[in-house]
Amino acid sequence: MEKTIDEKKQGNSLVMEPQAKNTRKLFIESYGCQMNFSDSEIVASILSKEGFNTTQKLEEADLVLVNTCSIREKAEQTVRKRLEKYNAVKRINPGMKVGVLGCMAERLKSKFLEEEKIVDLVVGPDAYKDLPNLINEVEEGRNAVNVILSKEETYGDVSPVRLQTNGVSAFVSITRGCDNMCTFCVVPFTRGRERSRDPQSIVEEVNDLAAKGYKEITLLGQNVDSYLWYGGGLKKDFKNATEIQKATATNFAGLLKLVAEAQPKMRIRFSTSNPQDMTLDVIEMMAKYRNICNYIHLPVQSGSDRILKKMNRLHTREEYFTLIDNIKKLIPDCGISHDLITGFPTETEEDHKDTLSLMEHVKYDFGFMFAYSERPGTMAERKFEDDVPEEVKKRRLQEIVDLQQKHSRYNTEKFLGKTVEVLIEKESKKSDAHWSGRNSQNTVVVFPKENYEVGDFVNVKVQDCTSATLIGEPVGYSDNN
C-alpha cells in the first residue's frame, strides 16, 4: 500500500476495552500507513491474552510499543523523538520496557539494540505472534529481536482488537508484503514477499464486525489488486500451483463479490490499488454492487514515462489513462485519489510538466503529494544520485499542490445541489452542533446533527463546499439503515 503518512492519524495512541483479569498496561502508538494501524490491533489482541490492557497514559505503562514506518524520512525522525520521550519516562519508571515494531524495526534492528541501546525489543511485521516469548526474554534481562520475514504469516487466525474505534468503520487486512520492486520504496524489504489471506477468514471477520454494529470496512493491503488465494503460499509461487488450485483460486474481484454479498448493507472500501494490477473485473464488480464505495486510491507517482520506468513502475502514462477512462466509463461518479512524488532523481522540467498534464487529464478528487526523499536500502538509494535541488523540489511540489487544490474544488462543486448518502462517523471538528461523515466518493460531508446518531446513514443535500468538504442539510435517513 503506497499511501504514506496520513497526518490526521500520525502518532495515535490506541486503546481497547479493558479485560478485568489483565493486570499489565500496554501503551501502543502507530505511525505511517493504515497497515500499521491494522497491525497494532493485531498486536493488542495477541498481548491481551498475555495479561495486557491498553492505556493512554504513557507514565503508567509496563510496556511501550511504537509501530513504525520507513517510507519517509520525516516518519523516522518523528519516531526517534518519541523514543527519546519514552526513555525520559523510563528513567522515572525503570521497570517499563520499550519496543519498536514494524518497518523501521526491520530496517534498523542492530542500530536500535546494540549501537544506541534505546529499546529493549525489536519486532518486525511478521513476528508479532512471537511477542510473548520476546517479552519473557526482556523480563529475564536480555534484549529481544525477531525481524524474520515470513512466507506464510497473514494473521488470518488472529481476531484484531479494535483500538480507539468510532464503532462505525474498521480495517480488515487481506494481504501482506509486496512483490512490486518500485525503486523508491522500502516496503518489499521490510514487509517481505506478497501473500494473501484465506477469503473465508476475511468474510468471517467482516460478518463479526457487522454483528458488532460496524457499518463500513476497508480491505487493506500493500497492493489489494494482486490479492490471490489458492490455498496459501506466496503470490509468486502461484505458477507452481496444481490445476485444481488454479481453477478454484480467488482473485480480488472474487473477494469483493464474496464480501459485498455477505453484508449487503455494509459499505466496502479498499486500499491501496496499483495501476499495473487493477483489472477491468474489479471495476465491473464495483459498478455491480451498490455497497462497494465509488472511490479508488490509485497511486501514479509520476506523469512521465521516463521517470515511471526509472521508478520501476510497470505501467505507462497511456496505460494509466486507459484505466482511468475505464473507471470513468463504468463508474461515472467515481472518486479518484493519488500518490505523487516530485523531484525523483534526474526529473527534468519536461517530466514535471508531464505530471501536471496527467493531473489535468484525470482531475483527481484529492491526493498525497511529496517531494522525493532518499530511503536507505531502496534501489534508488543504491543506484541513483538524489540530484534534484531541494528548492526545485519545493517549487514543483507547490505547483502540484496548487493544481490539486483547483481540481479538488472542481470536484466538490459538482456535488452542489445534489443529495448524497453519508455515513455519520463523528462530531465535526469545527462545530459540536454538526456531524461529520463521508459519502461514497470518500469526500467529507458536514451537516447539522438534528436527531441523527453516529453510525446512521443519512441523505444530505449539498448546499456549499470547500475544496475538501461538502456542507449540507439532512433530508432523512437513507434506505441503507
Tab-separated table of C-alpha atoms in Angstrom:
chain	number	residue	atom	x	y	z
A	1	MET	CA	0.000	0.000	0.000
A	2	GLU	CA	1.648	3.112	-1.157
A	3	LYS	CA	-0.175	5.756	0.772
A	4	THR	CA	2.320	7.294	3.165
A	5	ILE	CA	1.574	9.235	6.330
A	6	ASP	CA	-1.970	10.342	6.910
A	7	GLU	CA	-1.186	13.397	9.034
A	8	LYS	CA	-4.518	13.134	10.850
A	9	LYS	CA	-3.678	9.663	12.118
A	10	GLN	CA	0.013	10.158	12.672
A	11	GLY	CA	1.033	9.035	16.129
A	12	ASN	CA	-2.294	7.925	17.504
A	13	SER	CA	-2.053	6.117	20.834
A	14	LEU	CA	-4.511	3.278	20.806
A	15	VAL	CA	-6.849	1.986	23.487
A	16	MET	CA	-9.138	-1.041	23.707
A	17	GLU	CA	-11.831	-2.188	26.101
A	18	PRO	CA	-10.072	-3.381	29.298
A	19	GLN	CA	-10.167	-7.067	30.272
A	20	ALA	CA	-10.832	-7.382	34.026
A	21	LYS	CA	-8.341	-10.219	34.515
A	22	ASN	CA	-5.453	-8.318	32.896
A	23	THR	CA	-3.068	-6.546	35.258
A	24	ARG	CA	-0.330	-5.179	32.979
A	25	LYS	CA	-0.540	-1.966	30.966
A	26	LEU	CA	0.377	-1.573	27.280
A	27	PHE	CA	0.858	1.821	25.614
A	28	ILE	CA	0.974	1.490	21.816
A	29	GLU	CA	1.406	4.223	19.209
A	30	SER	CA	1.224	3.873	15.434
A	31	TYR	CA	2.835	5.921	12.687
A	32	GLY	CA	2.581	5.700	8.917
A	33	CYS	CA	0.214	3.802	6.689
A	34	GLN	CA	-3.141	2.234	7.523
A	35	MET	CA	-1.452	-1.181	7.517
A	36	ASN	CA	0.421	-0.162	10.687
A	37	PHE	CA	-2.813	0.805	12.451
A	38	SER	CA	-4.289	-2.546	11.467
A	39	ASP	CA	-1.158	-4.343	12.705
A	40	SER	CA	-1.363	-2.551	16.062
A	41	GLU	CA	-4.842	-4.033	16.513
A	42	ILE	CA	-3.368	-7.498	15.917
A	43	VAL	CA	-0.582	-6.810	18.456
A	44	ALA	CA	-3.106	-5.614	21.071
A	45	SER	CA	-5.128	-8.792	20.525
A	46	ILE	CA	-2.078	-11.037	20.972
A	47	LEU	CA	-0.967	-9.184	24.115
A	48	SER	CA	-4.438	-9.051	25.678
A	49	LYS	CA	-4.087	-12.845	26.016
A	50	GLU	CA	-0.791	-12.207	27.822
A	51	GLY	CA	-2.341	-10.060	30.550
A	52	PHE	CA	-2.065	-6.594	28.950
A	53	ASN	CA	-4.749	-3.908	28.804
A	54	THR	CA	-4.013	-0.795	26.766
A	55	THR	CA	-3.628	2.611	28.362
A	56	GLN	CA	-3.424	6.179	27.079
A	57	LYS	CA	-1.157	7.170	29.982
A	58	LEU	CA	2.438	6.625	28.964
A	59	GLU	CA	3.655	7.068	32.560
A	60	GLU	CA	1.720	4.055	33.887
A	61	ALA	CA	2.709	1.626	31.113
A	62	ASP	CA	4.623	-1.601	31.772
A	63	LEU	CA	5.273	-1.985	28.062
A	64	VAL	CA	5.527	0.777	25.458
A	65	LEU	CA	5.445	-0.140	21.771
A	66	VAL	CA	5.760	2.156	18.764
A	67	ASN	CA	4.654	0.797	15.402
A	68	THR	CA	6.883	2.444	12.842
A	69	CYS	CA	7.089	3.499	9.217
A	70	SER	CA	10.166	3.684	6.990
A	71	ILE	CA	8.543	5.144	3.910
A	72	ARG	CA	9.623	8.727	4.537
A	73	GLU	CA	12.450	10.315	6.456
A	74	LYS	CA	10.067	12.558	8.402
A	75	ALA	CA	8.296	9.492	9.817
A	76	GLU	CA	11.565	8.056	11.110
A	77	GLN	CA	12.566	11.382	12.675
A	78	THR	CA	9.208	11.587	14.450
A	79	VAL	CA	9.650	8.073	15.863
A	80	ARG	CA	13.156	8.896	17.132
A	81	LYS	CA	11.749	11.899	19.004
A	82	ARG	CA	9.099	9.669	20.569
A	83	LEU	CA	11.758	7.151	21.651
A	84	GLU	CA	13.595	9.978	23.411
A	85	LYS	CA	10.347	10.821	25.242
A	86	TYR	CA	9.797	7.156	26.216
A	87	ASN	CA	13.304	6.901	27.606
A	88	ALA	CA	12.850	10.068	29.649
A	89	VAL	CA	9.794	8.411	31.248
A	90	LYS	CA	11.728	5.163	31.635
A	91	ARG	CA	14.209	6.922	33.912
A	92	ILE	CA	11.312	7.639	36.290
A	93	ASN	CA	9.738	4.189	35.748
A	94	PRO	CA	12.713	1.834	35.274
A	95	GLY	CA	10.503	-1.257	35.108
A	96	MET	CA	8.960	-0.017	31.848
A	97	LYS	CA	10.074	-1.836	28.685
A	98	VAL	CA	10.236	-0.141	25.281
A	99	GLY	CA	9.865	-1.885	21.920
A	100	VAL	CA	9.903	-0.912	18.264
A	101	LEU	CA	7.553	-2.706	15.843
A	102	GLY	CA	7.084	-2.592	12.096
A	103	CYS	CA	9.113	-1.468	9.117
A	104	MET	CA	11.639	0.709	10.926
A	105	ALA	CA	12.288	-2.160	13.346
A	106	GLU	CA	13.162	-4.447	10.470
A	107	ARG	CA	15.405	-1.828	8.877
A	108	LEU	CA	17.286	-0.566	11.941
A	109	LYS	CA	17.349	-3.608	14.223
A	110	SER	CA	21.050	-3.589	15.211
A	111	LYS	CA	21.197	0.208	15.478
A	112	PHE	CA	18.350	0.356	17.998
A	113	LEU	CA	19.517	-2.570	20.117
A	114	GLU	CA	23.300	-2.509	20.018
A	115	GLU	CA	24.525	0.913	18.942
A	116	GLU	CA	22.015	3.267	20.516
A	117	LYS	CA	20.647	0.948	23.225
A	118	ILE	CA	17.371	2.879	23.277
A	119	VAL	CA	14.949	-0.051	23.149
A	120	ASP	CA	14.545	-3.465	24.790
A	121	LEU	CA	12.898	-5.331	21.941
A	122	VAL	CA	12.660	-5.065	18.173
A	123	VAL	CA	9.893	-6.895	16.309
A	124	GLY	CA	9.348	-6.999	12.537
A	125	PRO	CA	5.927	-7.059	10.835
A	126	ASP	CA	5.795	-10.864	10.500
A	127	ALA	CA	6.860	-11.718	14.064
A	128	TYR	CA	4.055	-10.354	16.251
A	129	LYS	CA	2.980	-13.834	17.385
A	130	ASP	CA	6.448	-14.171	18.920
A	131	LEU	CA	5.842	-11.145	21.181
A	132	PRO	CA	5.027	-13.223	24.317
A	133	ASN	CA	8.394	-15.044	24.026
A	134	LEU	CA	10.255	-11.820	23.301
A	135	ILE	CA	8.700	-10.085	26.323
A	136	ASN	CA	9.810	-13.017	28.513
A	137	GLU	CA	13.346	-12.621	27.150
A	138	VAL	CA	13.321	-8.930	28.048
A	139	GLU	CA	11.963	-9.607	31.539
A	140	GLU	CA	14.865	-12.003	32.098
A	141	GLY	CA	17.276	-9.183	31.298
A	142	ARG	CA	18.082	-9.936	27.668
A	143	ASN	CA	17.482	-7.828	24.577
A	144	ALA	CA	14.999	-9.474	22.240
A	145	VAL	CA	14.735	-9.301	18.465
A	146	ASN	CA	12.743	-11.072	15.775
A	147	VAL	CA	12.632	-9.460	12.362
A	148	ILE	CA	12.428	-12.656	10.310
A	149	LEU	CA	10.173	-12.204	7.291
A	150	SER	CA	7.647	-14.965	6.714
A	151	LYS	CA	6.354	-16.693	3.599
A	152	GLU	CA	3.074	-17.703	5.258
A	153	GLU	CA	2.104	-15.309	8.062
A	154	THR	CA	-1.106	-13.375	7.359
A	155	TYR	CA	-2.528	-13.205	10.948
A	156	GLY	CA	-5.777	-14.542	9.486
A	157	ASP	CA	-6.311	-16.547	12.688
A	158	VAL	CA	-5.964	-13.502	14.996
A	159	SER	CA	-9.139	-11.583	15.714
A	160	PRO	CA	-7.963	-7.944	15.917
A	161	VAL	CA	-8.894	-5.823	18.918
A	162	ARG	CA	-10.496	-2.614	17.617
A	163	LEU	CA	-8.471	0.217	19.106
A	164	GLN	CA	-9.830	3.686	19.856
A	165	THR	CA	-12.574	2.948	17.367
A	166	ASN	CA	-15.635	5.010	16.482
A	167	GLY	CA	-17.527	1.719	16.316
A	168	VAL	CA	-18.536	2.545	12.742
A	169	SER	CA	-15.583	1.790	10.437
A	170	ALA	CA	-12.796	-0.787	10.666
A	171	PHE	CA	-9.789	-2.059	8.725
A	172	VAL	CA	-9.642	-5.673	7.528
A	173	SER	CA	-6.230	-6.834	6.352
A	174	ILE	CA	-6.316	-9.085	3.240
A	175	THR	CA	-2.678	-9.284	2.070
A	176	ARG	CA	0.804	-8.802	3.500
A	177	GLY	CA	4.044	-7.860	1.779
A	178	CYS	CA	4.615	-6.628	-1.758
A	179	ASP	CA	6.270	-8.040	-4.883
A	180	ASN	CA	6.426	-4.749	-6.808
A	181	MET	CA	10.007	-3.555	-6.522
A	182	CYS	CA	9.428	0.177	-7.013
A	183	THR	CA	12.888	1.712	-6.765
A	184	PHE	CA	11.828	4.425	-4.282
A	185	CYS	CA	10.108	2.052	-1.839
A	186	VAL	CA	11.438	0.085	1.126
A	187	VAL	CA	8.262	-1.989	1.733
A	188	PRO	CA	9.345	-5.231	-0.062
A	189	PHE	CA	12.469	-5.267	2.128
A	190	THR	CA	10.670	-4.513	5.409
A	191	ARG	CA	7.416	-6.443	4.876
A	192	GLY	CA	8.575	-9.283	2.645
A	193	ARG	CA	7.044	-11.082	-0.303
A	194	GLU	CA	3.371	-10.897	-1.083
A	195	ARG	CA	0.904	-13.429	0.283
A	196	SER	CA	-2.859	-13.372	0.638
A	197	ARG	CA	-5.203	-14.284	3.439
A	198	ASP	CA	-7.828	-17.030	3.248
A	199	PRO	CA	-11.044	-15.418	1.898
A	200	GLN	CA	-13.162	-17.388	4.363
A	201	SER	CA	-11.351	-15.815	7.333
A	202	ILE	CA	-11.850	-12.374	5.749
A	203	VAL	CA	-15.607	-12.932	5.313
A	204	GLU	CA	-15.848	-14.241	8.897
A	205	GLU	CA	-14.115	-11.109	10.213
A	206	VAL	CA	-16.459	-8.880	8.174
A	207	ASN	CA	-19.516	-10.799	9.453
A	208	ASP	CA	-18.245	-10.438	13.020
A	209	LEU	CA	-17.810	-6.674	12.554
A	210	ALA	CA	-21.344	-6.397	11.146
A	211	ALA	CA	-22.701	-8.304	14.158
A	212	LYS	CA	-20.917	-5.788	16.415
A	213	GLY	CA	-22.624	-2.882	14.636
A	214	TYR	CA	-19.877	-1.710	12.270
A	215	LYS	CA	-21.218	-0.092	9.090
A	216	GLU	CA	-18.090	0.195	6.926
A	217	ILE	CA	-14.896	-1.784	6.348
A	218	THR	CA	-11.744	-1.034	4.387
A	219	LEU	CA	-9.979	-4.038	2.866
A	220	LEU	CA	-6.277	-3.357	3.364
A	221	GLY	CA	-3.108	-4.444	1.633
A	222	GLN	CA	0.091	-3.001	0.231
A	223	ASN	CA	-1.461	-3.819	-3.129
A	224	VAL	CA	-5.019	-5.147	-2.880
A	225	ASP	CA	-5.481	-5.745	-6.617
A	226	SER	CA	-2.936	-8.526	-6.667
A	227	TYR	CA	-4.837	-10.454	-3.956
A	228	LEU	CA	-4.755	-14.145	-4.894
A	229	TRP	CA	-5.742	-17.043	-2.676
A	230	TYR	CA	-5.049	-20.526	-3.986
A	231	GLY	CA	-4.740	-22.371	-0.686
A	232	GLY	CA	-1.883	-20.413	0.875
A	233	GLY	CA	1.680	-19.545	-0.062
A	234	LEU	CA	3.407	-16.727	-1.876
A	235	LYS	CA	1.806	-14.972	-4.836
A	236	LYS	CA	4.944	-15.582	-6.910
A	237	ASP	CA	4.573	-19.364	-6.420
A	238	PHE	CA	1.091	-19.452	-7.978
A	239	LYS	CA	2.686	-20.638	-11.238
A	240	ASN	CA	3.588	-23.897	-9.438
A	241	ALA	CA	0.050	-24.459	-8.111
A	242	THR	CA	-1.928	-27.549	-9.133
A	243	GLU	CA	-4.600	-27.311	-11.829
A	244	ILE	CA	-7.345	-27.636	-9.205
A	245	GLN	CA	-5.748	-24.845	-7.125
A	246	LYS	CA	-5.610	-22.592	-10.178
A	247	ALA	CA	-9.206	-23.399	-11.145
A	248	THR	CA	-10.557	-22.636	-7.657
A	249	ALA	CA	-8.356	-19.621	-6.835
A	250	THR	CA	-9.945	-16.372	-5.617
A	251	ASN	CA	-8.713	-13.068	-7.059
A	252	PHE	CA	-9.510	-9.572	-5.774
A	253	ALA	CA	-12.679	-9.195	-7.851
A	254	GLY	CA	-13.853	-12.547	-6.462
A	255	LEU	CA	-13.106	-11.433	-2.905
A	256	LEU	CA	-15.046	-8.177	-3.424
A	257	LYS	CA	-18.043	-10.222	-4.589
A	258	LEU	CA	-17.858	-12.515	-1.538
A	259	VAL	CA	-17.675	-9.609	0.921
A	260	ALA	CA	-20.317	-7.475	-0.846
A	261	GLU	CA	-22.802	-10.359	-0.874
A	262	ALA	CA	-22.020	-11.418	2.713
A	263	GLN	CA	-23.039	-7.985	4.062
A	264	PRO	CA	-25.193	-6.085	1.520
A	265	LYS	CA	-25.770	-3.134	3.882
A	266	MET	CA	-22.147	-2.686	4.856
A	267	ARG	CA	-20.059	-0.156	2.973
A	268	ILE	CA	-16.891	-1.615	1.473
A	269	ARG	CA	-13.753	0.329	0.650
A	270	PHE	CA	-10.274	-0.875	-0.244
A	271	SER	CA	-6.745	0.475	-0.270
A	272	THR	CA	-4.267	0.598	-1.891
A	273	SER	CA	-4.597	-0.176	-5.597
A	274	ASN	CA	-1.770	-0.428	-8.090
A	275	PRO	CA	-2.321	0.617	-11.726
A	276	GLN	CA	-0.383	-2.344	-13.128
A	277	ASP	CA	-2.530	-4.854	-11.203
A	278	MET	CA	-6.003	-3.317	-11.299
A	279	THR	CA	-8.122	-5.280	-13.751
A	280	LEU	CA	-11.393	-4.498	-15.503
A	281	ASP	CA	-13.259	-7.156	-13.481
A	282	VAL	CA	-12.559	-5.190	-10.266
A	283	ILE	CA	-14.101	-2.038	-11.776
A	284	GLU	CA	-17.056	-4.092	-13.066
A	285	MET	CA	-17.578	-5.581	-9.588
A	286	MET	CA	-17.598	-2.070	-8.076
A	287	ALA	CA	-20.208	-0.979	-10.615
A	288	LYS	CA	-22.344	-4.056	-9.914
A	289	TYR	CA	-22.607	-3.791	-6.107
A	290	ARG	CA	-24.117	-0.698	-4.544
A	291	ASN	CA	-22.369	-1.280	-1.206
A	292	ILE	CA	-18.872	-1.119	-2.743
A	293	CYS	CA	-17.965	2.554	-2.490
A	294	ASN	CA	-17.344	4.565	-5.655
A	295	TYR	CA	-13.818	5.505	-4.680
A	296	ILE	CA	-10.365	4.307	-5.763
A	297	HIS	CA	-6.998	5.358	-4.405
A	298	LEU	CA	-4.800	4.853	-7.472
A	299	PRO	CA	-1.190	5.993	-6.953
A	300	VAL	CA	0.542	7.136	-10.132
A	301	GLN	CA	3.774	8.628	-8.643
A	302	SER	CA	4.728	10.481	-11.865
A	303	GLY	CA	3.211	11.519	-15.184
A	304	SER	CA	6.444	10.960	-17.106
A	305	ASP	CA	7.067	7.623	-18.825
A	306	ARG	CA	10.807	8.094	-18.407
A	307	ILE	CA	10.510	8.613	-14.632
A	308	LEU	CA	7.934	5.805	-14.287
A	309	LYS	CA	10.457	3.444	-15.896
A	310	LYS	CA	13.199	4.682	-13.563
A	311	MET	CA	10.850	4.081	-10.617
A	312	ASN	CA	10.213	0.529	-11.940
A	313	ARG	CA	6.500	1.261	-12.126
A	314	LEU	CA	5.222	-1.394	-14.517
A	315	HIS	CA	2.690	0.849	-16.228
A	316	THR	CA	2.970	3.665	-18.741
A	317	ARG	CA	1.213	7.003	-18.823
A	318	GLU	CA	-1.077	5.749	-21.612
A	319	GLU	CA	-1.949	2.546	-19.749
A	320	TYR	CA	-2.839	4.642	-16.710
A	321	PHE	CA	-5.095	6.855	-18.860
A	322	THR	CA	-6.838	3.759	-20.259
A	323	LEU	CA	-7.511	2.539	-16.720
A	324	ILE	CA	-8.847	5.960	-15.648
A	325	ASP	CA	-11.056	6.133	-18.751
A	326	ASN	CA	-12.482	2.664	-17.975
A	327	ILE	CA	-13.219	3.689	-14.386
A	328	LYS	CA	-14.993	6.866	-15.527
A	329	LYS	CA	-16.958	4.973	-18.185
A	330	LEU	CA	-18.190	2.219	-15.837
A	331	ILE	CA	-18.486	4.353	-12.654
A	332	PRO	CA	-19.059	7.958	-13.875
A	333	ASP	CA	-19.182	9.443	-10.358
A	334	CYS	CA	-16.154	7.544	-9.009
A	335	GLY	CA	-13.857	9.496	-6.682
A	336	ILE	CA	-10.177	9.012	-7.537
A	337	SER	CA	-7.169	9.992	-5.430
A	338	HIS	CA	-3.431	9.647	-5.967
A	339	ASP	CA	0.084	9.485	-4.567
A	340	LEU	CA	2.659	11.654	-6.338
A	341	ILE	CA	6.408	12.006	-5.836
A	342	THR	CA	8.117	15.048	-7.316
A	343	GLY	CA	11.862	15.542	-7.661
A	344	PHE	CA	12.758	11.890	-8.276
A	345	PRO	CA	16.403	11.561	-9.455
A	346	THR	CA	17.019	13.073	-12.937
A	347	GLU	CA	13.482	14.569	-13.108
A	348	THR	CA	13.506	17.453	-15.618
A	349	GLU	CA	11.073	20.330	-16.139
A	350	GLU	CA	9.652	18.340	-19.056
A	351	ASP	CA	8.991	15.357	-16.759
A	352	HIS	CA	7.370	17.698	-14.238
A	353	LYS	CA	5.121	19.162	-16.970
A	354	ASP	CA	4.092	15.593	-17.876
A	355	THR	CA	2.936	15.113	-14.281
A	356	LEU	CA	0.930	18.353	-14.356
A	357	SER	CA	-0.677	17.401	-17.678
A	358	LEU	CA	-1.582	13.951	-16.321
A	359	MET	CA	-3.271	15.655	-13.368
A	360	GLU	CA	-5.195	17.891	-15.777
A	361	HIS	CA	-6.435	14.803	-17.642
A	362	VAL	CA	-7.568	12.918	-14.520
A	363	LYS	CA	-8.658	15.818	-12.259
A	364	TYR	CA	-8.218	13.865	-9.024
A	365	ASP	CA	-10.508	14.451	-6.047
A	366	PHE	CA	-7.529	14.644	-3.687
A	367	GLY	CA	-4.039	13.271	-3.267
A	368	PHE	CA	-0.945	12.615	-1.181
A	369	MET	CA	1.920	14.670	-2.617
A	370	PHE	CA	5.550	14.512	-1.565
A	371	ALA	CA	8.987	15.712	-2.570
A	372	TYR	CA	11.307	12.753	-3.081
A	373	SER	CA	13.417	11.804	-0.061
A	374	GLU	CA	16.028	9.082	-0.420
A	375	ARG	CA	15.232	5.997	1.660
A	376	PRO	CA	18.132	3.791	2.794
A	377	GLY	CA	18.035	0.266	1.408
A	378	THR	CA	15.999	1.101	-1.697
A	379	MET	CA	17.188	0.539	-5.255
A	380	ALA	CA	17.018	4.286	-5.916
A	381	GLU	CA	19.349	4.987	-2.980
A	382	ARG	CA	21.836	2.390	-4.260
A	383	LYS	CA	21.732	3.292	-7.937
A	384	PHE	CA	20.684	6.916	-8.420
A	385	GLU	CA	22.065	10.209	-7.241
A	386	ASP	CA	19.492	12.413	-5.492
A	387	ASP	CA	20.314	15.207	-7.923
A	388	VAL	CA	17.242	17.480	-7.987
A	389	PRO	CA	17.957	20.542	-5.784
A	390	GLU	CA	15.704	20.969	-2.723
A	391	GLU	CA	14.451	24.389	-3.874
A	392	VAL	CA	13.410	22.860	-7.230
A	393	LYS	CA	11.613	20.008	-5.441
A	394	LYS	CA	9.789	22.508	-3.228
A	395	ARG	CA	8.721	24.675	-6.151
A	396	ARG	CA	7.484	21.691	-8.189
A	397	LEU	CA	5.655	20.279	-5.179
A	398	GLN	CA	3.907	23.614	-4.641
A	399	GLU	CA	2.786	23.672	-8.286
A	400	ILE	CA	1.376	20.140	-7.893
A	401	VAL	CA	-0.389	21.058	-4.621
A	402	ASP	CA	-1.856	24.244	-6.159
A	403	LEU	CA	-3.194	22.317	-9.152
A	404	GLN	CA	-4.641	19.628	-6.894
A	405	GLN	CA	-6.416	22.298	-4.824
A	406	LYS	CA	-8.014	23.602	-8.019
A	407	HIS	CA	-9.129	20.103	-9.066
A	408	SER	CA	-10.406	19.274	-5.569
A	409	ARG	CA	-12.583	22.389	-5.665
A	410	TYR	CA	-13.796	21.487	-9.164
A	411	ASN	CA	-14.866	18.047	-7.885
A	412	THR	CA	-16.598	19.213	-4.703
A	413	GLU	CA	-18.542	21.854	-6.671
A	414	LYS	CA	-20.023	19.059	-8.815
A	415	PHE	CA	-21.983	17.944	-5.720
A	416	LEU	CA	-23.682	21.328	-5.194
A	417	GLY	CA	-27.459	20.898	-5.233
A	418	LYS	CA	-27.192	17.094	-5.188
A	419	THR	CA	-28.208	14.703	-2.424
A	420	VAL	CA	-25.543	12.297	-1.175
A	421	GLU	CA	-25.645	9.381	1.254
A	422	VAL	CA	-23.418	9.997	4.279
A	423	LEU	CA	-22.339	7.575	7.000
A	424	ILE	CA	-22.020	9.570	10.242
A	425	GLU	CA	-18.617	8.878	11.800
A	426	LYS	CA	-18.053	11.580	14.413
A	427	GLU	CA	-18.741	15.103	15.562
A	428	SER	CA	-17.411	17.834	13.277
A	429	LYS	CA	-14.044	19.209	14.383
A	430	LYS	CA	-15.240	22.781	13.949
A	431	SER	CA	-18.713	22.597	15.483
A	432	ASP	CA	-20.277	20.422	18.184
A	433	ALA	CA	-23.661	21.114	16.548
A	434	HIS	CA	-22.654	19.276	13.350
A	435	TRP	CA	-21.906	15.702	12.328
A	436	SER	CA	-19.070	14.666	10.032
A	437	GLY	CA	-19.060	11.670	7.727
A	438	ARG	CA	-18.120	10.659	4.191
A	439	ASN	CA	-20.044	9.977	1.026
A	440	SER	CA	-19.347	7.028	-1.263
A	441	GLN	CA	-16.610	9.036	-3.044
A	442	ASN	CA	-14.732	9.468	0.267
A	443	THR	CA	-15.438	13.207	0.456
A	444	VAL	CA	-16.076	14.593	3.949
A	445	VAL	CA	-19.618	15.904	4.465
A	446	VAL	CA	-20.665	18.126	7.393
A	447	PHE	CA	-24.284	18.808	8.370
A	448	PRO	CA	-26.432	19.787	11.421
A	449	LYS	CA	-26.886	16.990	13.971
A	450	GLU	CA	-30.669	17.197	14.423
A	451	ASN	CA	-31.773	13.791	15.801
A	452	TYR	CA	-29.287	11.647	13.912
A	453	GLU	CA	-26.633	9.485	15.591
A	454	VAL	CA	-23.137	8.174	14.855
A	455	GLY	CA	-23.484	5.132	12.579
A	456	ASP	CA	-26.626	6.373	10.785
A	457	PHE	CA	-26.777	6.541	7.002
A	458	VAL	CA	-28.291	9.939	6.187
A	459	ASN	CA	-29.214	11.612	2.894
A	460	VAL	CA	-27.717	15.100	2.829
A	461	LYS	CA	-28.496	17.841	0.292
A	462	VAL	CA	-25.248	19.678	-0.503
A	463	GLN	CA	-25.562	23.469	-0.281
A	464	ASP	CA	-21.977	24.667	-0.041
A	465	CYS	CA	-18.420	23.350	-0.257
A	466	THR	CA	-14.729	23.997	0.234
A	467	SER	CA	-12.040	22.187	-1.766
A	468	ALA	CA	-12.102	19.354	0.805
A	469	THR	CA	-15.555	19.362	2.439
A	470	LEU	CA	-19.221	19.333	1.447
A	471	ILE	CA	-21.658	21.275	3.642
A	472	GLY	CA	-25.358	20.480	3.589
A	473	GLU	CA	-28.687	19.816	5.274
A	474	PRO	CA	-30.007	16.347	6.200
A	475	VAL	CA	-33.171	15.324	4.345
A	476	GLY	CA	-33.831	11.960	6.010
A	477	TYR	CA	-32.406	8.501	6.610
A	478	SER	CA	-31.155	6.600	3.584
A	479	ASP	CA	-32.638	3.179	2.814
A	480	ASN	CA	-29.359	1.597	3.959
A	481	ASN	CA	-30.192	1.800	7.680
